[in-house]
Short mmCIF file of N, CA and C in Angstrom, two decimals:
data_model
loop_
_atom_site.label_atom_id
_atom_site.label_comp_id
_atom_site.label_asym_id
_atom_site.label_seq_id
_atom_site.Cartn_x
_atom_site.Cartn_y
_atom_site.Cartn_z
N MET A 153 30.93 -11.80 -27.67
CA MET A 153 30.50 -11.05 -26.51
C MET A 153 29.13 -11.55 -26.07
N ARG A 154 28.97 -11.79 -24.79
CA ARG A 154 27.70 -12.26 -24.25
C ARG A 154 26.84 -11.06 -23.88
N ASN A 155 25.54 -11.16 -24.15
CA ASN A 155 24.63 -10.08 -23.77
C ASN A 155 23.44 -10.65 -23.02
N ALA A 156 22.46 -9.80 -22.74
CA ALA A 156 21.31 -10.21 -21.92
C ALA A 156 20.47 -11.30 -22.59
N ALA A 157 20.65 -11.49 -23.89
CA ALA A 157 19.83 -12.48 -24.58
C ALA A 157 20.34 -13.90 -24.35
N GLY A 158 21.48 -14.04 -23.71
CA GLY A 158 21.95 -15.39 -23.41
C GLY A 158 23.32 -15.65 -24.00
N ALA A 159 23.74 -16.90 -23.94
CA ALA A 159 25.09 -17.28 -24.34
C ALA A 159 25.37 -16.91 -25.79
N ALA A 160 24.49 -17.22 -26.69
CA ALA A 160 24.72 -16.94 -28.09
C ALA A 160 24.30 -15.53 -28.47
N GLY A 161 23.54 -14.87 -27.61
CA GLY A 161 23.09 -13.52 -27.91
C GLY A 161 21.88 -13.47 -28.83
N ARG A 162 21.39 -14.61 -29.23
CA ARG A 162 20.22 -14.66 -30.11
C ARG A 162 19.17 -15.55 -29.50
N ARG A 163 17.95 -15.34 -29.93
CA ARG A 163 16.86 -16.16 -29.47
C ARG A 163 17.06 -17.58 -30.02
N PRO A 164 17.01 -18.57 -29.15
CA PRO A 164 17.17 -19.94 -29.63
C PRO A 164 15.91 -20.37 -30.40
N PRO A 165 16.07 -21.31 -31.31
CA PRO A 165 14.89 -21.76 -32.04
C PRO A 165 13.91 -22.45 -31.10
N PRO A 166 12.61 -22.23 -31.28
CA PRO A 166 11.64 -22.87 -30.40
C PRO A 166 11.64 -24.39 -30.63
N LEU A 167 11.44 -25.13 -29.56
CA LEU A 167 11.38 -26.58 -29.66
C LEU A 167 9.98 -27.06 -30.01
N SER A 168 8.99 -26.17 -29.83
CA SER A 168 7.61 -26.54 -30.11
C SER A 168 6.92 -25.37 -30.78
N ALA A 169 6.39 -25.62 -31.97
CA ALA A 169 5.66 -24.57 -32.69
C ALA A 169 4.41 -24.16 -31.92
N THR A 170 3.81 -25.10 -31.23
CA THR A 170 2.59 -24.81 -30.46
C THR A 170 2.89 -23.83 -29.33
N VAL A 171 3.95 -24.12 -28.58
CA VAL A 171 4.32 -23.23 -27.47
C VAL A 171 4.76 -21.87 -28.01
N SER A 172 5.48 -21.85 -29.09
CA SER A 172 5.93 -20.59 -29.69
C SER A 172 4.71 -19.74 -30.10
N ALA A 173 3.72 -20.37 -30.72
CA ALA A 173 2.53 -19.64 -31.13
C ALA A 173 1.76 -19.13 -29.90
N GLN A 174 1.73 -19.95 -28.87
CA GLN A 174 1.05 -19.57 -27.63
C GLN A 174 1.71 -18.33 -27.01
N MET A 175 3.03 -18.34 -26.95
CA MET A 175 3.76 -17.22 -26.35
C MET A 175 3.57 -15.94 -27.18
N SER A 176 3.55 -16.07 -28.49
CA SER A 176 3.41 -14.88 -29.33
C SER A 176 2.03 -14.26 -29.22
N ARG A 177 1.04 -15.02 -28.78
CA ARG A 177 -0.32 -14.49 -28.61
C ARG A 177 -0.54 -13.81 -27.26
N MET A 178 0.41 -13.91 -26.35
CA MET A 178 0.23 -13.28 -25.04
C MET A 178 0.19 -11.76 -25.19
N PRO A 179 -0.80 -11.12 -24.60
CA PRO A 179 -0.90 -9.66 -24.73
C PRO A 179 0.22 -8.95 -23.97
N ARG A 180 0.67 -7.83 -24.53
CA ARG A 180 1.71 -7.04 -23.89
C ARG A 180 1.09 -5.94 -23.02
N ALA A 181 -0.12 -5.57 -23.35
CA ALA A 181 -0.79 -4.49 -22.62
C ALA A 181 -2.27 -4.82 -22.51
N SER A 182 -2.93 -4.14 -21.59
CA SER A 182 -4.37 -4.33 -21.36
C SER A 182 -4.72 -5.79 -21.10
N THR A 183 -3.95 -6.41 -20.21
CA THR A 183 -4.22 -7.79 -19.82
C THR A 183 -5.46 -7.80 -18.93
N GLY A 184 -5.97 -8.97 -18.67
CA GLY A 184 -7.14 -9.11 -17.81
C GLY A 184 -6.99 -8.43 -16.47
N PRO A 185 -5.90 -8.71 -15.73
CA PRO A 185 -5.72 -8.05 -14.43
C PRO A 185 -5.64 -6.52 -14.54
N GLU A 186 -4.97 -6.03 -15.58
CA GLU A 186 -4.89 -4.58 -15.77
C GLU A 186 -6.28 -3.98 -15.98
N LEU A 187 -7.08 -4.64 -16.81
CA LEU A 187 -8.42 -4.12 -17.11
C LEU A 187 -9.29 -4.09 -15.86
N LEU A 188 -9.21 -5.13 -15.04
CA LEU A 188 -10.00 -5.16 -13.81
C LEU A 188 -9.62 -4.01 -12.88
N ILE A 189 -8.32 -3.77 -12.75
CA ILE A 189 -7.85 -2.69 -11.87
C ILE A 189 -8.23 -1.33 -12.44
N ARG A 190 -8.06 -1.16 -13.75
CA ARG A 190 -8.43 0.13 -14.37
C ARG A 190 -9.91 0.40 -14.23
N ARG A 191 -10.73 -0.60 -14.45
CA ARG A 191 -12.18 -0.41 -14.30
C ARG A 191 -12.54 -0.01 -12.88
N GLU A 192 -11.91 -0.65 -11.92
CA GLU A 192 -12.21 -0.31 -10.51
C GLU A 192 -11.75 1.11 -10.18
N LEU A 193 -10.57 1.50 -10.66
CA LEU A 193 -10.08 2.87 -10.41
C LEU A 193 -11.03 3.89 -11.06
N HIS A 194 -11.46 3.60 -12.27
CA HIS A 194 -12.35 4.51 -12.97
C HIS A 194 -13.70 4.59 -12.26
N ARG A 195 -14.19 3.45 -11.78
CA ARG A 195 -15.46 3.41 -11.04
C ARG A 195 -15.39 4.29 -9.80
N ARG A 196 -14.19 4.39 -9.21
CA ARG A 196 -14.00 5.21 -8.01
C ARG A 196 -13.80 6.69 -8.34
N GLY A 197 -13.84 7.02 -9.60
CA GLY A 197 -13.71 8.42 -10.00
C GLY A 197 -12.29 8.87 -10.28
N LEU A 198 -11.34 7.96 -10.25
CA LEU A 198 -9.95 8.32 -10.53
C LEU A 198 -9.72 8.32 -12.03
N ARG A 199 -9.04 9.34 -12.53
CA ARG A 199 -8.77 9.45 -13.95
C ARG A 199 -7.27 9.36 -14.18
N PHE A 200 -6.89 8.70 -15.27
CA PHE A 200 -5.49 8.36 -15.48
C PHE A 200 -5.21 8.16 -16.96
N ARG A 201 -3.97 8.02 -17.27
CA ARG A 201 -3.53 7.69 -18.64
C ARG A 201 -3.13 6.22 -18.65
N VAL A 202 -3.31 5.60 -19.80
CA VAL A 202 -2.99 4.18 -19.96
C VAL A 202 -1.76 4.05 -20.85
N ASN A 203 -0.77 3.26 -20.41
CA ASN A 203 0.46 3.04 -21.18
C ASN A 203 1.04 4.37 -21.68
N HIS A 204 1.27 5.25 -20.76
CA HIS A 204 1.69 6.64 -21.04
C HIS A 204 3.09 6.65 -21.66
N LYS A 205 3.15 6.87 -22.97
CA LYS A 205 4.40 6.76 -23.73
C LYS A 205 5.52 7.71 -23.29
N PRO A 206 5.23 8.94 -22.87
CA PRO A 206 6.34 9.83 -22.52
C PRO A 206 7.18 9.36 -21.32
N LEU A 207 6.65 8.43 -20.54
CA LEU A 207 7.36 8.01 -19.33
C LEU A 207 8.17 6.74 -19.54
N PRO A 208 9.28 6.62 -18.83
CA PRO A 208 10.08 5.39 -18.90
C PRO A 208 9.24 4.17 -18.54
N GLY A 209 9.31 3.14 -19.35
CA GLY A 209 8.60 1.90 -19.07
C GLY A 209 7.14 1.91 -19.45
N ARG A 210 6.62 3.02 -19.95
CA ARG A 210 5.19 3.12 -20.31
C ARG A 210 4.29 2.52 -19.24
N PRO A 211 4.14 3.18 -18.11
CA PRO A 211 3.33 2.63 -17.01
C PRO A 211 1.95 2.18 -17.49
N ASP A 212 1.46 1.10 -16.89
CA ASP A 212 0.12 0.60 -17.22
C ASP A 212 -0.93 1.64 -16.89
N VAL A 213 -0.73 2.34 -15.77
CA VAL A 213 -1.62 3.41 -15.33
C VAL A 213 -0.75 4.56 -14.84
N ALA A 214 -1.01 5.76 -15.32
CA ALA A 214 -0.25 6.92 -14.91
C ALA A 214 -1.18 8.06 -14.49
N PHE A 215 -0.99 8.51 -13.27
CA PHE A 215 -1.74 9.67 -12.75
C PHE A 215 -0.80 10.86 -12.88
N THR A 216 -0.97 11.62 -13.97
CA THR A 216 -0.01 12.66 -14.30
C THR A 216 0.02 13.81 -13.30
N ARG A 217 -1.12 14.19 -12.76
CA ARG A 217 -1.15 15.35 -11.84
C ARG A 217 -0.38 15.08 -10.55
N VAL A 218 -0.39 13.83 -10.08
CA VAL A 218 0.29 13.52 -8.83
C VAL A 218 1.59 12.73 -9.06
N ARG A 219 1.90 12.49 -10.34
CA ARG A 219 3.13 11.79 -10.72
C ARG A 219 3.22 10.40 -10.07
N LEU A 220 2.18 9.61 -10.29
CA LEU A 220 2.11 8.25 -9.77
C LEU A 220 2.04 7.29 -10.95
N ALA A 221 3.02 6.41 -11.04
CA ALA A 221 3.08 5.42 -12.11
C ALA A 221 2.82 4.03 -11.52
N VAL A 222 1.92 3.29 -12.17
CA VAL A 222 1.53 1.98 -11.67
C VAL A 222 1.83 0.93 -12.74
N PHE A 223 2.45 -0.16 -12.31
CA PHE A 223 2.76 -1.28 -13.19
C PHE A 223 2.10 -2.53 -12.64
N ILE A 224 1.42 -3.26 -13.50
CA ILE A 224 0.85 -4.56 -13.13
C ILE A 224 1.74 -5.59 -13.80
N ASP A 225 2.59 -6.22 -13.00
CA ASP A 225 3.61 -7.13 -13.54
C ASP A 225 3.10 -8.55 -13.63
N GLY A 226 3.38 -9.16 -14.78
CA GLY A 226 3.04 -10.57 -14.99
C GLY A 226 3.99 -11.46 -14.20
N CYS A 227 3.44 -12.50 -13.60
CA CYS A 227 4.25 -13.39 -12.77
C CYS A 227 5.38 -14.05 -13.55
N PHE A 228 5.11 -14.47 -14.76
CA PHE A 228 6.15 -15.12 -15.57
C PHE A 228 7.21 -14.11 -15.99
N TRP A 229 6.79 -13.04 -16.62
CA TRP A 229 7.73 -12.09 -17.25
C TRP A 229 8.56 -11.31 -16.25
N HIS A 230 8.11 -11.17 -15.03
CA HIS A 230 8.83 -10.36 -14.04
C HIS A 230 9.32 -11.19 -12.85
N MET A 231 9.31 -12.51 -12.99
CA MET A 231 9.87 -13.45 -12.01
C MET A 231 9.26 -13.32 -10.63
N CYS A 232 7.95 -13.44 -10.56
CA CYS A 232 7.23 -13.42 -9.29
C CYS A 232 7.81 -14.52 -8.39
N PRO A 233 8.17 -14.18 -7.14
CA PRO A 233 8.72 -15.20 -6.25
C PRO A 233 7.70 -16.27 -5.87
N GLU A 234 6.42 -15.94 -6.00
CA GLU A 234 5.36 -16.90 -5.65
C GLU A 234 4.97 -17.79 -6.82
N HIS A 235 4.82 -17.20 -8.01
CA HIS A 235 4.28 -17.93 -9.15
C HIS A 235 5.19 -18.00 -10.36
N GLY A 236 6.30 -17.31 -10.33
CA GLY A 236 7.20 -17.29 -11.48
C GLY A 236 7.76 -18.67 -11.75
N THR A 237 7.84 -19.02 -13.03
CA THR A 237 8.38 -20.31 -13.43
C THR A 237 9.46 -20.07 -14.48
N LEU A 238 10.30 -21.05 -14.65
CA LEU A 238 11.34 -20.99 -15.66
C LEU A 238 11.13 -22.15 -16.62
N PRO A 239 11.00 -21.87 -17.90
CA PRO A 239 10.82 -22.96 -18.86
C PRO A 239 12.00 -23.93 -18.81
N LYS A 240 11.71 -25.19 -19.04
CA LYS A 240 12.77 -26.20 -19.04
C LYS A 240 13.58 -26.15 -20.33
N ASN A 241 12.90 -25.88 -21.44
CA ASN A 241 13.60 -25.76 -22.71
C ASN A 241 14.28 -24.41 -22.82
N ASN A 242 15.52 -24.41 -23.25
CA ASN A 242 16.30 -23.16 -23.40
C ASN A 242 16.36 -22.40 -22.08
N ALA A 243 16.50 -23.10 -20.99
CA ALA A 243 16.44 -22.51 -19.64
C ALA A 243 17.47 -21.39 -19.45
N GLU A 244 18.67 -21.58 -19.92
CA GLU A 244 19.70 -20.54 -19.72
C GLU A 244 19.31 -19.25 -20.42
N TRP A 245 18.82 -19.36 -21.64
CA TRP A 245 18.39 -18.18 -22.38
C TRP A 245 17.23 -17.49 -21.67
N TRP A 246 16.24 -18.26 -21.24
CA TRP A 246 15.08 -17.69 -20.56
C TRP A 246 15.47 -17.02 -19.24
N LEU A 247 16.36 -17.65 -18.50
CA LEU A 247 16.79 -17.07 -17.23
C LEU A 247 17.44 -15.70 -17.46
N ALA A 248 18.32 -15.62 -18.46
CA ALA A 248 18.97 -14.34 -18.77
C ALA A 248 17.92 -13.30 -19.20
N LYS A 249 16.97 -13.72 -20.02
CA LYS A 249 15.94 -12.79 -20.50
C LYS A 249 15.07 -12.28 -19.35
N LEU A 250 14.63 -13.17 -18.48
CA LEU A 250 13.76 -12.77 -17.39
C LEU A 250 14.51 -11.93 -16.36
N ARG A 251 15.77 -12.28 -16.09
CA ARG A 251 16.58 -11.44 -15.17
C ARG A 251 16.75 -10.04 -15.74
N ARG A 252 16.92 -9.94 -17.04
CA ARG A 252 17.07 -8.62 -17.66
C ARG A 252 15.78 -7.82 -17.52
N ASN A 253 14.63 -8.49 -17.60
CA ASN A 253 13.35 -7.80 -17.38
C ASN A 253 13.30 -7.18 -15.99
N VAL A 254 13.74 -7.94 -14.99
CA VAL A 254 13.74 -7.46 -13.61
C VAL A 254 14.71 -6.28 -13.46
N GLU A 255 15.89 -6.39 -14.08
CA GLU A 255 16.85 -5.28 -14.05
C GLU A 255 16.26 -4.04 -14.70
N ARG A 256 15.59 -4.23 -15.84
CA ARG A 256 14.97 -3.12 -16.55
C ARG A 256 13.89 -2.45 -15.71
N ASP A 257 13.14 -3.25 -14.94
CA ASP A 257 12.14 -2.70 -14.02
C ASP A 257 12.79 -1.73 -13.05
N ALA A 258 13.90 -2.15 -12.45
CA ALA A 258 14.60 -1.30 -11.48
C ALA A 258 15.14 -0.03 -12.17
N GLU A 259 15.64 -0.17 -13.38
CA GLU A 259 16.16 0.98 -14.11
C GLU A 259 15.05 1.99 -14.41
N LYS A 260 13.90 1.51 -14.85
CA LYS A 260 12.81 2.45 -15.16
C LYS A 260 12.28 3.11 -13.89
N ASP A 261 12.27 2.37 -12.76
CA ASP A 261 11.86 2.97 -11.50
C ASP A 261 12.82 4.10 -11.10
N ASP A 262 14.11 3.88 -11.31
CA ASP A 262 15.11 4.92 -11.02
C ASP A 262 14.90 6.14 -11.91
N LYS A 263 14.64 5.90 -13.18
CA LYS A 263 14.40 7.01 -14.13
C LYS A 263 13.15 7.79 -13.75
N LEU A 264 12.10 7.07 -13.36
CA LEU A 264 10.87 7.74 -12.93
C LEU A 264 11.12 8.57 -11.68
N ALA A 265 11.86 8.03 -10.72
CA ALA A 265 12.17 8.76 -9.49
C ALA A 265 12.95 10.03 -9.81
N ALA A 266 13.88 9.93 -10.74
CA ALA A 266 14.67 11.11 -11.13
C ALA A 266 13.79 12.19 -11.76
N LEU A 267 12.67 11.77 -12.34
CA LEU A 267 11.71 12.72 -12.92
C LEU A 267 10.67 13.20 -11.93
N GLY A 268 10.78 12.72 -10.67
CA GLY A 268 9.85 13.12 -9.63
C GLY A 268 8.59 12.28 -9.55
N TRP A 269 8.63 11.10 -10.15
CA TRP A 269 7.48 10.20 -10.15
C TRP A 269 7.65 9.11 -9.11
N SER A 270 6.53 8.64 -8.59
CA SER A 270 6.50 7.52 -7.65
C SER A 270 6.01 6.29 -8.43
N ALA A 271 6.83 5.24 -8.45
CA ALA A 271 6.48 4.01 -9.18
C ALA A 271 6.02 2.94 -8.19
N HIS A 272 4.93 2.28 -8.54
CA HIS A 272 4.40 1.20 -7.71
C HIS A 272 4.11 -0.01 -8.59
N HIS A 273 4.55 -1.16 -8.11
CA HIS A 273 4.37 -2.42 -8.84
C HIS A 273 3.42 -3.35 -8.08
N PHE A 274 2.59 -4.02 -8.84
CA PHE A 274 1.68 -5.02 -8.28
C PHE A 274 1.78 -6.26 -9.15
N TRP A 275 1.54 -7.41 -8.57
CA TRP A 275 1.57 -8.66 -9.32
C TRP A 275 0.19 -8.91 -9.92
N GLU A 276 0.17 -9.56 -11.07
CA GLU A 276 -1.09 -9.85 -11.75
C GLU A 276 -2.03 -10.72 -10.91
N HIS A 277 -1.47 -11.48 -9.96
CA HIS A 277 -2.30 -12.38 -9.16
C HIS A 277 -2.93 -11.69 -7.95
N GLU A 278 -2.56 -10.44 -7.69
CA GLU A 278 -3.11 -9.74 -6.52
C GLU A 278 -4.58 -9.39 -6.75
N ASP A 279 -5.33 -9.33 -5.66
CA ASP A 279 -6.74 -9.00 -5.71
C ASP A 279 -6.92 -7.59 -6.28
N PRO A 280 -7.67 -7.45 -7.37
CA PRO A 280 -7.84 -6.12 -8.00
C PRO A 280 -8.42 -5.07 -7.07
N LEU A 281 -9.34 -5.45 -6.19
CA LEU A 281 -9.92 -4.48 -5.25
C LEU A 281 -8.88 -4.00 -4.25
N ALA A 282 -8.05 -4.92 -3.75
CA ALA A 282 -6.99 -4.54 -2.81
C ALA A 282 -5.95 -3.65 -3.50
N VAL A 283 -5.63 -3.97 -4.74
CA VAL A 283 -4.68 -3.15 -5.49
C VAL A 283 -5.27 -1.76 -5.69
N ALA A 284 -6.54 -1.69 -6.08
CA ALA A 284 -7.20 -0.39 -6.28
C ALA A 284 -7.22 0.41 -4.97
N ASP A 285 -7.45 -0.28 -3.83
CA ASP A 285 -7.42 0.40 -2.53
C ASP A 285 -6.06 1.03 -2.28
N THR A 286 -5.00 0.29 -2.55
CA THR A 286 -3.65 0.78 -2.32
C THR A 286 -3.33 1.95 -3.25
N ILE A 287 -3.70 1.81 -4.51
CA ILE A 287 -3.44 2.89 -5.48
C ILE A 287 -4.23 4.14 -5.10
N GLU A 288 -5.51 3.97 -4.75
CA GLU A 288 -6.31 5.14 -4.37
C GLU A 288 -5.75 5.83 -3.13
N ALA A 289 -5.32 5.05 -2.15
CA ALA A 289 -4.74 5.63 -0.92
C ALA A 289 -3.48 6.43 -1.26
N ARG A 290 -2.61 5.87 -2.12
CA ARG A 290 -1.38 6.57 -2.51
C ARG A 290 -1.71 7.82 -3.30
N TRP A 291 -2.70 7.73 -4.20
CA TRP A 291 -3.11 8.87 -5.00
C TRP A 291 -3.59 10.00 -4.08
N ARG A 292 -4.39 9.65 -3.05
CA ARG A 292 -4.90 10.67 -2.13
C ARG A 292 -3.75 11.30 -1.33
N GLU A 293 -2.78 10.48 -0.91
CA GLU A 293 -1.60 11.03 -0.19
C GLU A 293 -0.87 12.04 -1.04
N LEU A 294 -0.67 11.72 -2.30
CA LEU A 294 0.08 12.60 -3.20
C LEU A 294 -0.75 13.82 -3.57
N LYS A 295 -2.06 13.65 -3.68
CA LYS A 295 -2.96 14.76 -4.06
C LYS A 295 -3.07 15.79 -2.95
N ASP A 296 -3.20 15.32 -1.71
CA ASP A 296 -3.37 16.21 -0.57
C ASP A 296 -2.32 15.89 0.50
N PRO A 297 -1.06 16.26 0.28
CA PRO A 297 -0.05 15.94 1.29
C PRO A 297 -0.33 16.66 2.60
N ALA A 298 -0.17 15.94 3.68
CA ALA A 298 -0.47 16.52 5.01
C ALA A 298 0.68 17.33 5.53
#
């Protein structure tokens, strides 16, 4: 039976120990772009939870009072149309893995919506100040609906 992990259903052996070690050192949370955005939001007086476990997908930033979930998506891991790349080695396996990440994003957004939450995604390459502006504007809309 084929699954999201690819044809064999298992992670293929790495072709390069160096690349494998590099990939394993990539942070899963509190990346540089996330930290810049969080610092800017905090500087503006907005208070939030980080990687809020009770919610689907553990949003990078969660404003619990207004039910706003924010995700800062990595270009590689979430297949950014501008900067996303596909490794040449084990390409079929990687394509299946990255497509499943995108599917999972949509599933968690649906689960959040069912819980009454608004999910917003931003790419890691976006300007942190512009992202903070958008998040703050959405937070204000939800806080004080007209």
